[in-house]
Amino acid sequence: MSPDDRVERAVADAFRRDRGRLVATMIRVTGDWDLAEECVQEAYTLALSAWRRDGVPDSPRAWLTTAARNRAVDRIRREATGTRLRALLALPQPDDEIDLDTLASGIADDRLRLIFTCCHPALAFESQVALALRTLCGLTTAEIARAFLVSEPTMAKRLVRVKHKIAVAGIPYRVPPAHLLAERTDAVLGVIYLLFNEGYAATAGPDLIRHEPCDAAVRLAALVDEVMPAHPEAAGLHALLLLLYARSPARVDATGALVPLEEQDRSRWNRPMIDTGLSVLHRAVAQERVGPYQLQALIAGCHATSPRPADTDWPRIVRLYDRLVALAPTPTVRLNRAIAVAMATGPQTGLDLLDELTDDLAGHHLLPAARADLLLRLGRRAEAREHYRQALAGTDNASERAHLTRRLAECEGR
Amino acid sequence: MRYLLLIGADEEQAEQAMAEGRFAGFSAWLDDLERRGVLRAHEGLRPSPSARTVRVRGDAVVVTDGPFIEGREQIGGFALVECRDLDEAIEIAAGHPAAAIGRVEIRPVVG
């Protein structure tokens, strides 16, 4: 690797790892969302040339914090607003003696503040998610627009409006007091979950998994779990994301095609992450207040602990899905339950259950894909082929398309 | 920040609630605001039939009886509070007895 490549890698790593924290810190000290994002962006641009010249610093995050701060100081000096300037100047310099633990926890608090601000009940749910994706994960407006199936200018306008609303309505930038925490935590958990999903099964584009949103979601879930140890669903979500993310090294093959769960090479799953996930899960269920995230984590835990697909305890998974359907009867949950039932008792029962979902999941590619898989298990190749074709017509993700195309070829061969 | 709280409820419902003593919490609400020192103005309004609405169309000043909004959306009073942030304003609004039967709209004041 050439020195320039190394610098580019270091900047890219620092971007993935630290951007959310930096933006959160800059929002706290400047109180200005747009300024915060711009200064952080400029700091990364500066890093590219400065690190090529001077080498990668020992603490990239401290370097970037200072660079972003200096940009903000310049800008604010021109506007001459004293309070904001004083807050900025109080940020530590890398030359100062920095207590890294204090700094780290301070930054953690900033990200929490940021997500609780994004999840303020005065903002619409879609705005909450969009803002969190933008500020905490650094997703571009175009990427967020695609996730919400709207045009880029529409999403740009929505983001401007929501930042404006935060400013004029005086929405506080802080973690709410204890008595308001519980009601807001639901929204926060929902946003983190969606964030993860956006990365774990990218809506469009070439890759099935995008690591930035997933990494950010896992870290945020850990953070919320840490601050709210008595909230079993916070722990449940934390466990769920760890257990799902641990599978990601085996979820795509060398060509980038999706590999379904039962065909995955389980030795490539991230075992330490699974172990952490399971211990978090135990702590959650010990509180005996089981909610949807814990149930999903328990299901993911069943898969994670089965040495081979054939060892999977499908009857237990069906029982967990039964409880999940009772709490959250969404079409996706019912679809997954149907597949679990098929695995436990045979493809035909699964097909019958899928028929009940035709209206709710009309136009969604997961329904024909699931139906095709079950038909193929029954040896009804011609019908399976038809449903794989329908599924293919319904997804834009290249990795999923590659998987479905392969299955279609399997139906046509032999 | 300053916030205008527009307090509204269906007038018949409000009258009935008042008769049943469900507005008993109102003076406690006011006392709390006094204690916090956030209240800048607070007034109740006479019922909507006393309202007159003025429009200027060309050179003509047209005065009509009544408010221009639906009967269910009457403004019964308003309060101007100066508090830390939206969360405090929401907390104050939620404490008004009218919020339990009607609604309190919170409007941030410019500047």
Short mmCIF file of C-alpha atoms in Angstrom, two decimals:
data_model
loop_
_atom_site.label_atom_id
_atom_site.label_comp_id
_atom_site.label_asym_id
_atom_site.label_seq_id
_atom_site.Cartn_x
_atom_site.Cartn_y
_atom_site.Cartn_z
CA MET A 1 0.00 0.00 0.00
CA SER A 2 1.41 3.41 -0.93
CA PRO A 3 1.65 6.11 1.76
CA ASP A 4 -1.14 8.04 0.02
CA ASP A 5 -3.36 4.96 0.08
CA ARG A 6 -2.65 4.60 3.78
CA VAL A 7 -3.70 8.19 4.43
CA GLU A 8 -6.87 7.72 2.41
CA ARG A 9 -7.65 4.57 4.38
CA ALA A 10 -7.02 6.40 7.68
CA VAL A 11 -9.31 9.27 6.69
CA ALA A 12 -12.00 6.84 5.52
CA ASP A 13 -11.74 4.88 8.79
CA ALA A 14 -11.94 8.07 10.83
CA PHE A 15 -14.94 9.14 8.79
CA ARG A 16 -16.81 5.93 9.46
CA ARG A 17 -15.85 5.77 13.12
CA ASP A 18 -15.95 9.36 14.30
CA ARG A 19 -18.10 11.48 12.02
CA GLY A 20 -21.31 11.04 14.03
CA ARG A 21 -19.55 11.94 17.27
CA LEU A 22 -17.87 14.98 15.75
CA VAL A 23 -21.12 16.32 14.30
CA ALA A 24 -22.86 15.73 17.64
CA THR A 25 -20.15 17.59 19.53
CA MET A 26 -20.12 20.48 17.06
CA ILE A 27 -23.91 20.77 17.24
CA ARG A 28 -23.69 20.93 21.02
CA VAL A 29 -21.10 23.68 21.08
CA THR A 30 -22.28 25.75 18.10
CA GLY A 31 -26.02 25.12 18.37
CA ASP A 32 -26.11 25.23 14.57
CA TRP A 33 -26.78 22.00 12.68
CA ASP A 34 -25.72 23.16 9.25
CA LEU A 35 -22.58 24.86 10.49
CA ALA A 36 -21.68 21.74 12.46
CA GLU A 37 -21.99 19.48 9.41
CA GLU A 38 -20.05 21.85 7.17
CA CYS A 39 -17.17 22.28 9.62
CA VAL A 40 -16.85 18.53 10.14
CA GLN A 41 -16.89 18.01 6.37
CA GLU A 42 -14.14 20.61 5.95
CA ALA A 43 -12.09 18.99 8.71
CA TYR A 44 -12.06 15.69 6.78
CA THR A 45 -11.08 17.47 3.58
CA LEU A 46 -8.22 19.19 5.43
CA ALA A 47 -7.13 15.90 6.98
CA LEU A 48 -6.53 14.38 3.57
CA SER A 49 -3.87 16.95 2.61
CA ALA A 50 -2.46 17.59 6.11
CA TRP A 51 -1.99 13.91 6.92
CA ARG A 52 -0.27 13.32 3.57
CA ARG A 53 2.13 16.12 4.49
CA ASP A 54 2.62 15.43 8.22
CA GLY A 55 1.62 11.79 8.65
CA VAL A 56 -1.47 10.38 10.34
CA PRO A 57 -1.75 11.82 13.88
CA ASP A 58 -1.79 9.57 16.96
CA SER A 59 -5.33 10.56 17.75
CA PRO A 60 -7.19 11.25 14.50
CA ARG A 61 -10.35 12.12 16.40
CA ALA A 62 -8.65 14.81 18.50
CA TRP A 63 -7.03 16.22 15.34
CA LEU A 64 -10.39 16.31 13.54
CA THR A 65 -12.16 17.85 16.56
CA THR A 66 -9.61 20.66 16.62
CA ALA A 67 -9.77 21.18 12.86
CA ALA A 68 -13.58 21.30 12.91
CA ARG A 69 -13.50 23.63 15.92
CA ASN A 70 -11.04 26.00 14.21
CA ARG A 71 -13.24 26.17 11.10
CA ALA A 72 -16.22 27.00 13.29
CA VAL A 73 -14.25 29.62 15.25
CA ASP A 74 -13.34 31.36 11.97
CA ARG A 75 -16.89 31.35 10.75
CA ILE A 76 -18.40 32.50 14.02
CA ARG A 77 -15.77 35.21 14.57
CA ARG A 78 -16.93 36.75 11.33
CA GLU A 79 -20.48 36.78 12.68
CA ALA A 80 -19.18 37.87 16.10
CA THR A 81 -21.47 35.96 18.45
CA GLY A 82 -19.83 35.74 21.84
CA THR A 83 -21.60 32.86 23.57
CA ARG A 84 -21.06 30.40 20.76
CA LEU A 85 -17.44 31.45 20.40
CA ARG A 86 -16.76 30.91 24.10
CA ALA A 87 -18.29 27.43 23.97
CA LEU A 88 -16.11 26.55 21.00
CA LEU A 89 -12.92 27.83 22.55
CA ALA A 90 -13.59 25.66 25.60
CA LEU A 91 -13.22 22.51 23.48
CA PRO A 92 -9.97 20.72 24.27
CA GLN A 93 -6.90 21.14 22.06
CA PRO A 94 -4.94 17.98 21.28
CA ASP A 95 -1.88 19.62 22.88
CA ASP A 96 -3.69 19.97 26.18
CA GLU A 97 -3.59 17.16 28.66
CA ILE A 98 -6.68 15.24 27.63
CA ASP A 99 -8.25 12.73 29.92
CA LEU A 100 -9.32 10.32 27.20
CA ASP A 101 -12.00 8.64 29.32
CA THR A 102 -13.74 11.90 30.12
CA LEU A 103 -13.48 12.97 26.52
CA ALA A 104 -14.90 9.68 25.29
CA SER A 105 -17.86 9.75 27.66
CA GLY A 106 -18.49 13.42 26.87
CA ILE A 107 -18.66 12.56 23.18
CA ALA A 108 -20.92 9.61 23.89
CA ASP A 109 -23.30 11.96 25.65
CA ASP A 110 -23.30 14.26 22.65
CA ARG A 111 -24.45 11.47 20.37
CA LEU A 112 -27.17 10.53 22.80
CA ARG A 113 -28.28 14.15 22.98
CA LEU A 114 -28.32 14.23 19.22
CA ILE A 115 -30.50 11.15 18.83
CA PHE A 116 -32.93 12.23 21.55
CA THR A 117 -33.19 15.62 19.82
CA CYS A 118 -33.84 13.92 16.47
CA CYS A 119 -36.54 11.86 18.22
CA HIS A 120 -38.37 14.77 19.84
CA PRO A 121 -42.13 14.10 19.74
CA ALA A 122 -42.77 17.48 18.08
CA LEU A 123 -41.09 16.11 14.94
CA ALA A 124 -42.79 13.71 12.56
CA PHE A 125 -41.46 10.15 12.68
CA GLU A 126 -40.15 10.29 9.11
CA SER A 127 -38.29 13.49 9.92
CA GLN A 128 -36.82 11.87 13.02
CA VAL A 129 -35.40 9.00 11.02
CA ALA A 130 -34.20 11.19 8.14
CA LEU A 131 -32.42 13.56 10.49
CA ALA A 132 -30.78 10.73 12.42
CA LEU A 133 -29.58 9.13 9.17
CA ARG A 134 -28.18 12.46 8.02
CA THR A 135 -26.45 13.67 11.17
CA LEU A 136 -25.48 10.48 12.95
CA CYS A 137 -24.52 8.34 9.97
CA GLY A 138 -23.60 10.91 7.39
CA LEU A 139 -25.85 9.38 4.76
CA THR A 140 -26.23 11.74 1.83
CA THR A 141 -29.54 13.41 1.07
CA ALA A 142 -29.75 11.28 -2.10
CA GLU A 143 -29.34 8.06 -0.11
CA ILE A 144 -31.97 9.08 2.44
CA ALA A 145 -34.32 10.15 -0.36
CA ARG A 146 -33.96 6.70 -1.90
CA ALA A 147 -34.69 4.97 1.39
CA PHE A 148 -37.91 6.98 1.72
CA LEU A 149 -38.83 6.62 -1.96
CA VAL A 150 -39.00 10.38 -2.52
CA SER A 151 -37.06 12.65 -4.86
CA GLU A 152 -33.80 14.21 -3.70
CA PRO A 153 -35.10 17.82 -3.79
CA THR A 154 -38.11 16.74 -1.71
CA MET A 155 -35.86 15.15 0.91
CA ALA A 156 -33.51 18.16 0.87
CA LYS A 157 -36.47 20.45 1.57
CA ARG A 158 -37.71 18.16 4.34
CA LEU A 159 -34.32 18.19 6.05
CA VAL A 160 -34.08 21.97 5.85
CA ARG A 161 -37.58 22.28 7.32
CA VAL A 162 -36.90 19.95 10.21
CA LYS A 163 -33.63 21.69 11.17
CA HIS A 164 -35.47 25.02 10.97
CA LYS A 165 -38.21 23.66 13.19
CA ILE A 166 -35.72 22.54 15.81
CA ALA A 167 -34.25 26.03 15.86
CA VAL A 168 -37.45 28.13 15.92
CA ALA A 169 -39.50 25.90 18.20
CA GLY A 170 -36.69 25.78 20.75
CA ILE A 171 -36.46 21.99 20.75
CA PRO A 172 -33.83 21.33 23.42
CA TYR A 173 -30.56 19.64 22.55
CA ARG A 174 -30.36 17.23 25.44
CA VAL A 175 -31.30 13.86 26.83
CA PRO A 176 -34.73 14.41 28.41
CA PRO A 177 -35.27 14.22 32.17
CA ALA A 178 -36.06 10.81 33.66
CA HIS A 179 -39.86 11.12 33.59
CA LEU A 180 -39.85 11.83 29.84
CA LEU A 181 -37.23 9.25 29.02
CA ALA A 182 -39.48 6.21 28.67
CA GLU A 183 -41.88 7.63 26.06
CA ARG A 184 -39.02 8.97 23.95
CA THR A 185 -36.98 5.82 24.22
CA ASP A 186 -39.50 3.97 22.03
CA ALA A 187 -38.91 6.44 19.21
CA VAL A 188 -35.16 6.30 19.75
CA LEU A 189 -35.15 2.51 19.58
CA GLY A 190 -37.34 2.64 16.46
CA VAL A 191 -34.93 5.01 14.75
CA ILE A 192 -31.89 2.90 15.64
CA TYR A 193 -33.66 -0.21 14.33
CA LEU A 194 -34.53 1.47 11.02
CA LEU A 195 -31.02 2.80 10.77
CA PHE A 196 -29.67 -0.71 11.11
CA ASN A 197 -32.12 -2.08 8.55
CA GLU A 198 -31.12 0.58 6.06
CA GLY A 199 -27.57 -0.74 6.24
CA TYR A 200 -28.33 -4.43 6.71
CA ALA A 201 -30.56 -4.70 3.65
CA ALA A 202 -29.81 -1.63 1.59
CA THR A 203 -32.89 -0.44 -0.28
CA ALA A 204 -31.04 -0.06 -3.53
CA GLY A 205 -27.55 -0.07 -4.90
CA PRO A 206 -24.91 -2.68 -5.51
CA ASP A 207 -24.18 -3.89 -1.96
CA LEU A 208 -26.47 -5.85 0.31
CA ILE A 209 -24.80 -4.56 3.45
CA ARG A 210 -23.67 -1.01 4.04
CA HIS A 211 -21.52 -0.93 7.11
CA GLU A 212 -21.74 2.74 8.11
CA PRO A 213 -25.41 2.72 9.16
CA CYS A 214 -25.02 -0.74 10.75
CA ASP A 215 -21.94 0.23 12.76
CA ALA A 216 -23.60 3.44 13.88
CA ALA A 217 -26.80 1.63 14.86
CA VAL A 218 -24.95 -1.03 16.87
CA ARG A 219 -22.93 1.61 18.72
CA LEU A 220 -26.01 3.72 19.42
CA ALA A 221 -27.95 0.71 20.68
CA ALA A 222 -25.07 -0.10 23.03
CA LEU A 223 -25.06 3.50 24.22
CA VAL A 224 -28.81 3.62 24.91
CA ASP A 225 -28.58 0.24 26.65
CA GLU A 226 -25.74 1.57 28.79
CA VAL A 227 -27.64 4.69 29.87
CA MET A 228 -30.89 2.81 30.45
CA PRO A 229 -29.88 -0.53 31.98
CA ALA A 230 -33.38 -1.03 33.42
CA HIS A 231 -35.06 -0.80 30.00
CA PRO A 232 -35.31 -4.42 28.78
CA GLU A 233 -36.21 -3.43 25.23
CA ALA A 234 -33.10 -1.23 24.94
CA ALA A 235 -31.07 -4.29 25.87
CA GLY A 236 -33.25 -6.41 23.55
CA LEU A 237 -32.52 -4.17 20.58
CA HIS A 238 -28.83 -4.08 21.44
CA ALA A 239 -28.75 -7.89 21.56
CA LEU A 240 -30.78 -8.21 18.35
CA LEU A 241 -28.45 -5.97 16.35
CA LEU A 242 -25.35 -7.78 17.61
CA LEU A 243 -26.83 -11.19 16.76
CA LEU A 244 -27.88 -10.09 13.27
CA TYR A 245 -24.73 -8.15 12.46
CA ALA A 246 -22.57 -11.09 13.55
CA ARG A 247 -23.85 -12.98 10.50
CA SER A 248 -22.83 -10.33 7.99
CA PRO A 249 -19.46 -11.88 6.95
CA ALA A 250 -21.41 -14.91 5.67
CA ARG A 251 -24.39 -13.09 4.18
CA VAL A 252 -22.86 -12.41 0.77
CA ASP A 253 -20.69 -14.68 -1.35
CA ALA A 254 -17.52 -13.76 -3.25
CA THR A 255 -19.59 -12.37 -6.13
CA GLY A 256 -21.66 -10.17 -3.81
CA ALA A 257 -24.82 -12.28 -4.07
CA LEU A 258 -27.02 -12.74 -1.01
CA VAL A 259 -26.56 -16.08 0.77
CA PRO A 260 -29.71 -17.23 2.57
CA LEU A 261 -29.44 -18.17 6.25
CA GLU A 262 -29.49 -21.94 5.78
CA GLU A 263 -26.70 -21.86 3.19
CA GLN A 264 -24.40 -19.56 5.17
CA ASP A 265 -20.97 -20.77 6.28
CA ARG A 266 -21.54 -20.54 10.02
CA SER A 267 -17.82 -20.66 10.80
CA ARG A 268 -17.62 -17.16 9.31
CA TRP A 269 -20.11 -15.71 11.76
CA ASN A 270 -18.54 -13.33 14.25
CA ARG A 271 -18.47 -15.52 17.41
CA PRO A 272 -17.31 -12.87 19.92
CA MET A 273 -20.14 -10.63 18.72
CA ILE A 274 -22.65 -13.48 19.11
CA ASP A 275 -21.39 -14.16 22.65
CA THR A 276 -21.79 -10.49 23.57
CA GLY A 277 -25.25 -10.50 22.01
CA LEU A 278 -26.31 -13.57 23.99
CA SER A 279 -25.10 -12.17 27.30
CA VAL A 280 -26.89 -8.86 26.66
CA LEU A 281 -29.99 -10.89 25.78
CA HIS A 282 -29.82 -12.86 29.03
CA ARG A 283 -29.63 -9.63 30.99
CA ALA A 284 -32.68 -8.33 29.08
CA VAL A 285 -34.98 -11.33 29.50
CA ALA A 286 -34.01 -11.68 33.19
CA GLN A 287 -36.12 -8.53 33.72
CA GLU A 288 -39.16 -10.55 32.67
CA ARG A 289 -40.75 -7.85 30.57
CA VAL A 290 -40.50 -9.32 27.10
CA GLY A 291 -41.15 -7.02 24.14
CA PRO A 292 -40.80 -7.26 20.35
CA TYR A 293 -37.06 -6.54 20.21
CA GLN A 294 -36.30 -9.18 22.83
CA LEU A 295 -38.45 -11.72 20.97
CA GLN A 296 -36.64 -11.02 17.72
CA ALA A 297 -33.33 -11.28 19.55
CA LEU A 298 -34.40 -14.63 21.02
CA ILE A 299 -35.19 -15.84 17.49
CA ALA A 300 -31.84 -14.57 16.20
CA GLY A 301 -30.24 -16.27 19.23
CA CYS A 302 -31.79 -19.63 18.22
CA HIS A 303 -30.11 -19.37 14.82
CA ALA A 304 -26.84 -18.16 16.29
CA THR A 305 -26.59 -21.15 18.61
CA SER A 306 -27.54 -23.87 16.09
CA PRO A 307 -24.29 -25.48 14.87
CA ARG A 308 -25.93 -26.55 11.60
CA PRO A 309 -29.17 -25.47 9.85
CA ALA A 310 -30.60 -28.96 10.50
CA ASP A 311 -30.17 -28.45 14.27
CA THR A 312 -32.39 -25.36 14.28
CA ASP A 313 -35.14 -25.59 16.88
CA TRP A 314 -37.93 -24.52 14.51
CA PRO A 315 -40.81 -25.36 16.91
CA ARG A 316 -39.29 -22.97 19.47
CA ILE A 317 -38.88 -20.30 16.78
CA VAL A 318 -42.54 -20.73 15.80
CA ARG A 319 -43.55 -20.27 19.47
CA LEU A 320 -41.47 -17.08 19.64
CA TYR A 321 -43.07 -15.81 16.43
CA ASP A 322 -46.53 -16.58 17.87
CA ARG A 323 -45.76 -14.24 20.77
CA LEU A 324 -44.26 -11.67 18.41
CA VAL A 325 -47.35 -11.72 16.16
CA ALA A 326 -49.49 -11.14 19.26
CA LEU A 327 -47.45 -8.00 20.09
CA ALA A 328 -46.65 -6.70 16.62
CA PRO A 329 -48.76 -8.29 13.87
CA THR A 330 -46.98 -6.51 11.00
CA PRO A 331 -47.02 -8.17 7.55
CA THR A 332 -43.25 -8.79 7.69
CA VAL A 333 -43.51 -10.53 11.06
CA ARG A 334 -46.38 -12.68 9.77
CA LEU A 335 -44.37 -13.52 6.64
CA ASN A 336 -41.41 -14.64 8.74
CA ARG A 337 -43.71 -16.66 10.98
CA ALA A 338 -45.13 -18.41 7.90
CA ILE A 339 -41.62 -19.37 6.82
CA ALA A 340 -40.81 -20.65 10.33
CA VAL A 341 -44.03 -22.71 10.37
CA ALA A 342 -43.08 -24.15 6.98
CA MET A 343 -39.69 -25.14 8.36
CA ALA A 344 -41.27 -26.74 11.42
CA THR A 345 -44.19 -28.57 9.83
CA GLY A 346 -43.69 -28.63 6.07
CA PRO A 347 -43.83 -26.27 3.06
CA GLN A 348 -47.57 -26.68 2.38
CA THR A 349 -48.67 -25.19 5.74
CA GLY A 350 -46.35 -22.27 5.04
CA LEU A 351 -47.89 -21.72 1.61
CA ASP A 352 -51.38 -21.65 3.11
CA LEU A 353 -50.25 -18.98 5.60
CA LEU A 354 -48.67 -16.92 2.82
CA ASP A 355 -52.03 -16.86 0.99
CA GLU A 356 -53.45 -14.88 3.91
CA LEU A 357 -50.80 -12.21 3.34
CA THR A 358 -51.45 -11.57 -0.34
CA ASP A 359 -53.34 -8.32 0.27
CA ASP A 360 -51.06 -6.91 2.96
CA LEU A 361 -47.84 -7.51 1.07
CA ALA A 362 -49.08 -6.82 -2.45
CA GLY A 363 -46.22 -5.58 -4.60
CA HIS A 364 -43.51 -6.50 -2.08
CA HIS A 365 -40.86 -8.80 -3.53
CA LEU A 366 -40.39 -10.77 -0.30
CA LEU A 367 -43.77 -12.47 -0.69
CA PRO A 368 -43.19 -14.06 -4.13
CA ALA A 369 -39.62 -14.89 -3.08
CA ALA A 370 -40.84 -16.77 0.01
CA ARG A 371 -43.58 -18.50 -1.98
CA ALA A 372 -41.09 -19.53 -4.67
CA ASP A 373 -38.73 -21.03 -2.06
CA LEU A 374 -41.54 -23.13 -0.57
CA LEU A 375 -42.76 -24.25 -4.00
CA LEU A 376 -39.24 -25.28 -4.89
CA ARG A 377 -39.04 -27.36 -1.68
CA LEU A 378 -42.23 -29.12 -2.82
CA GLY A 379 -40.66 -29.75 -6.22
CA ARG A 380 -43.22 -27.54 -8.02
CA ARG A 381 -40.55 -25.98 -10.22
CA ALA A 382 -42.74 -24.34 -12.86
CA GLU A 383 -44.72 -22.41 -10.26
CA ALA A 384 -41.56 -21.56 -8.31
CA ARG A 385 -40.03 -20.11 -11.48
CA GLU A 386 -43.03 -17.85 -12.00
CA HIS A 387 -42.76 -16.46 -8.46
CA TYR A 388 -38.99 -15.95 -8.65
CA ARG A 389 -39.63 -13.86 -11.78
CA GLN A 390 -42.16 -11.76 -9.88
CA ALA A 391 -39.73 -11.29 -7.00
CA LEU A 392 -36.97 -10.22 -9.40
CA ALA A 393 -39.23 -7.59 -10.88
CA GLY A 394 -39.75 -6.16 -7.39
CA THR A 395 -36.24 -5.46 -6.09
CA ASP A 396 -33.55 -2.99 -7.09
CA ASN A 397 -30.84 -4.36 -4.84
CA ALA A 398 -28.12 -5.97 -6.98
CA SER A 399 -27.19 -8.53 -4.33
CA GLU A 400 -30.75 -9.76 -3.87
CA ARG A 401 -31.19 -9.87 -7.63
CA ALA A 402 -28.09 -12.03 -7.96
CA HIS A 403 -29.48 -14.47 -5.38
CA LEU A 404 -32.93 -14.63 -7.02
CA THR A 405 -31.39 -15.06 -10.48
CA ARG A 406 -29.36 -18.00 -9.20
CA ARG A 407 -32.46 -19.61 -7.71
CA LEU A 408 -34.35 -19.06 -10.95
CA ALA A 409 -31.55 -20.83 -12.83
CA GLU A 410 -31.83 -23.72 -10.35
CA CYS A 411 -35.52 -24.09 -11.22
CA GLU A 412 -34.79 -24.08 -14.91
CA GLY A 413 -31.88 -26.51 -14.76
CA ARG A 414 -32.53 -30.24 -14.43
CA MET B 1 -37.75 31.56 24.57
CA ARG B 2 -41.25 33.01 24.49
CA TYR B 3 -44.21 30.87 23.59
CA LEU B 4 -47.84 31.83 23.07
CA LEU B 5 -50.21 29.18 24.35
CA LEU B 6 -53.56 29.28 22.57
CA ILE B 7 -56.00 27.53 24.83
CA GLY B 8 -59.07 26.12 23.19
CA ALA B 9 -61.93 23.72 23.74
CA ASP B 10 -65.43 23.14 22.49
CA GLU B 11 -67.38 25.82 24.34
CA GLU B 12 -70.28 23.61 25.41
CA GLN B 13 -67.93 20.93 26.63
CA ALA B 14 -65.85 23.50 28.46
CA GLU B 15 -68.93 24.95 30.18
CA GLN B 16 -70.04 21.52 31.25
CA ALA B 17 -66.57 20.65 32.54
CA MET B 18 -66.51 23.91 34.48
CA ALA B 19 -69.93 23.12 35.99
CA GLU B 20 -68.68 19.70 37.05
CA GLY B 21 -65.65 21.23 38.72
CA ARG B 22 -63.18 19.65 36.31
CA PHE B 23 -61.37 22.97 36.00
CA ALA B 24 -60.38 22.88 39.65
CA GLY B 25 -56.75 22.39 38.66
CA PHE B 26 -56.68 25.76 36.94
CA SER B 27 -55.64 27.90 39.91
CA ALA B 28 -52.95 25.37 40.83
CA TRP B 29 -51.69 25.66 37.26
CA LEU B 30 -51.55 29.45 37.48
CA ASP B 31 -49.85 29.33 40.90
CA ASP B 32 -47.19 27.02 39.49
CA LEU B 33 -46.47 29.42 36.62
CA GLU B 34 -46.22 32.33 39.08
CA ARG B 35 -43.77 30.34 41.15
CA ARG B 36 -41.62 29.56 38.12
CA GLY B 37 -41.79 33.21 37.09
CA VAL B 38 -42.47 32.30 33.46
CA LEU B 39 -45.85 33.97 32.95
CA ARG B 40 -45.76 37.17 30.87
CA ALA B 41 -49.48 37.44 30.11
CA HIS B 42 -52.58 35.41 30.67
CA GLU B 43 -56.13 36.24 29.65
CA GLY B 44 -59.36 34.40 29.19
CA LEU B 45 -61.64 35.38 26.33
CA ARG B 46 -65.41 35.87 26.25
CA PRO B 47 -67.25 33.14 24.31
CA SER B 48 -67.14 33.13 20.51
CA PRO B 49 -70.54 34.82 19.90
CA SER B 50 -68.91 38.01 21.21
CA ALA B 51 -66.31 37.89 18.45
CA ARG B 52 -66.28 40.18 15.43
CA THR B 53 -64.15 39.51 12.40
CA VAL B 54 -62.78 42.32 10.26
CA ARG B 55 -61.82 42.01 6.64
CA VAL B 56 -60.72 44.77 4.30
CA ARG B 57 -61.68 44.14 0.68
CA GLY B 58 -60.66 46.97 -1.57
CA ASP B 59 -61.91 50.11 0.17
CA ALA B 60 -64.59 48.38 2.18
CA VAL B 61 -64.15 47.36 5.78
CA VAL B 62 -66.38 44.36 6.34
CA VAL B 63 -67.21 43.40 9.90
CA THR B 64 -68.96 40.10 10.44
CA ASP B 65 -70.23 38.42 13.57
CA GLY B 66 -68.37 35.55 15.07
CA PRO B 67 -65.02 33.98 14.49
CA PHE B 68 -64.00 32.53 11.18
CA ILE B 69 -63.06 29.14 12.54
CA GLU B 70 -65.12 26.10 13.37
CA GLY B 71 -67.13 26.05 16.57
CA ARG B 72 -65.03 23.16 17.79
CA GLU B 73 -61.82 25.13 17.50
CA GLN B 74 -62.60 28.17 19.63
CA ILE B 75 -59.83 30.02 21.38
CA GLY B 76 -60.92 30.44 24.99
CA GLY B 77 -57.83 32.19 26.26
CA PHE B 78 -54.16 32.64 25.84
CA ALA B 79 -51.01 32.77 27.86
CA LEU B 80 -47.61 34.14 27.03
CA VAL B 81 -44.83 32.28 28.80
CA GLU B 82 -41.10 32.73 28.73
CA CYS B 83 -39.38 29.45 29.42
CA ARG B 84 -36.26 27.45 28.75
CA ASP B 85 -37.33 25.38 25.77
CA LEU B 86 -40.14 23.55 24.01
CA ASP B 87 -40.14 20.74 26.57
CA GLU B 88 -40.97 23.17 29.38
CA ALA B 89 -43.66 24.81 27.22
CA ILE B 90 -45.16 21.37 26.50
CA GLU B 91 -45.13 20.55 30.19
CA ILE B 92 -46.90 23.83 31.00
CA ALA B 93 -49.44 23.34 28.21
CA ALA B 94 -50.16 19.78 29.34
CA GLY B 95 -50.88 21.07 32.86
CA HIS B 96 -53.74 23.34 31.69
CA PRO B 97 -57.10 21.72 32.47
CA ALA B 98 -58.38 22.60 28.98
CA ALA B 99 -55.76 20.31 27.46
CA ALA B 100 -57.70 17.36 28.90
CA ILE B 101 -60.89 18.18 26.98
CA GLY B 102 -59.71 20.49 24.18
CA ARG B 103 -56.20 21.45 23.21
CA VAL B 104 -53.43 23.96 23.80
CA GLU B 105 -51.54 25.15 20.75
CA ILE B 106 -47.96 26.24 21.36
CA ARG B 107 -46.56 28.92 19.08
CA PRO B 108 -42.97 30.08 19.44
CA VAL B 109 -42.81 33.89 19.36
CA VAL B 110 -40.51 35.43 16.74
CA GLY B 111 -37.24 36.79 18.15
#
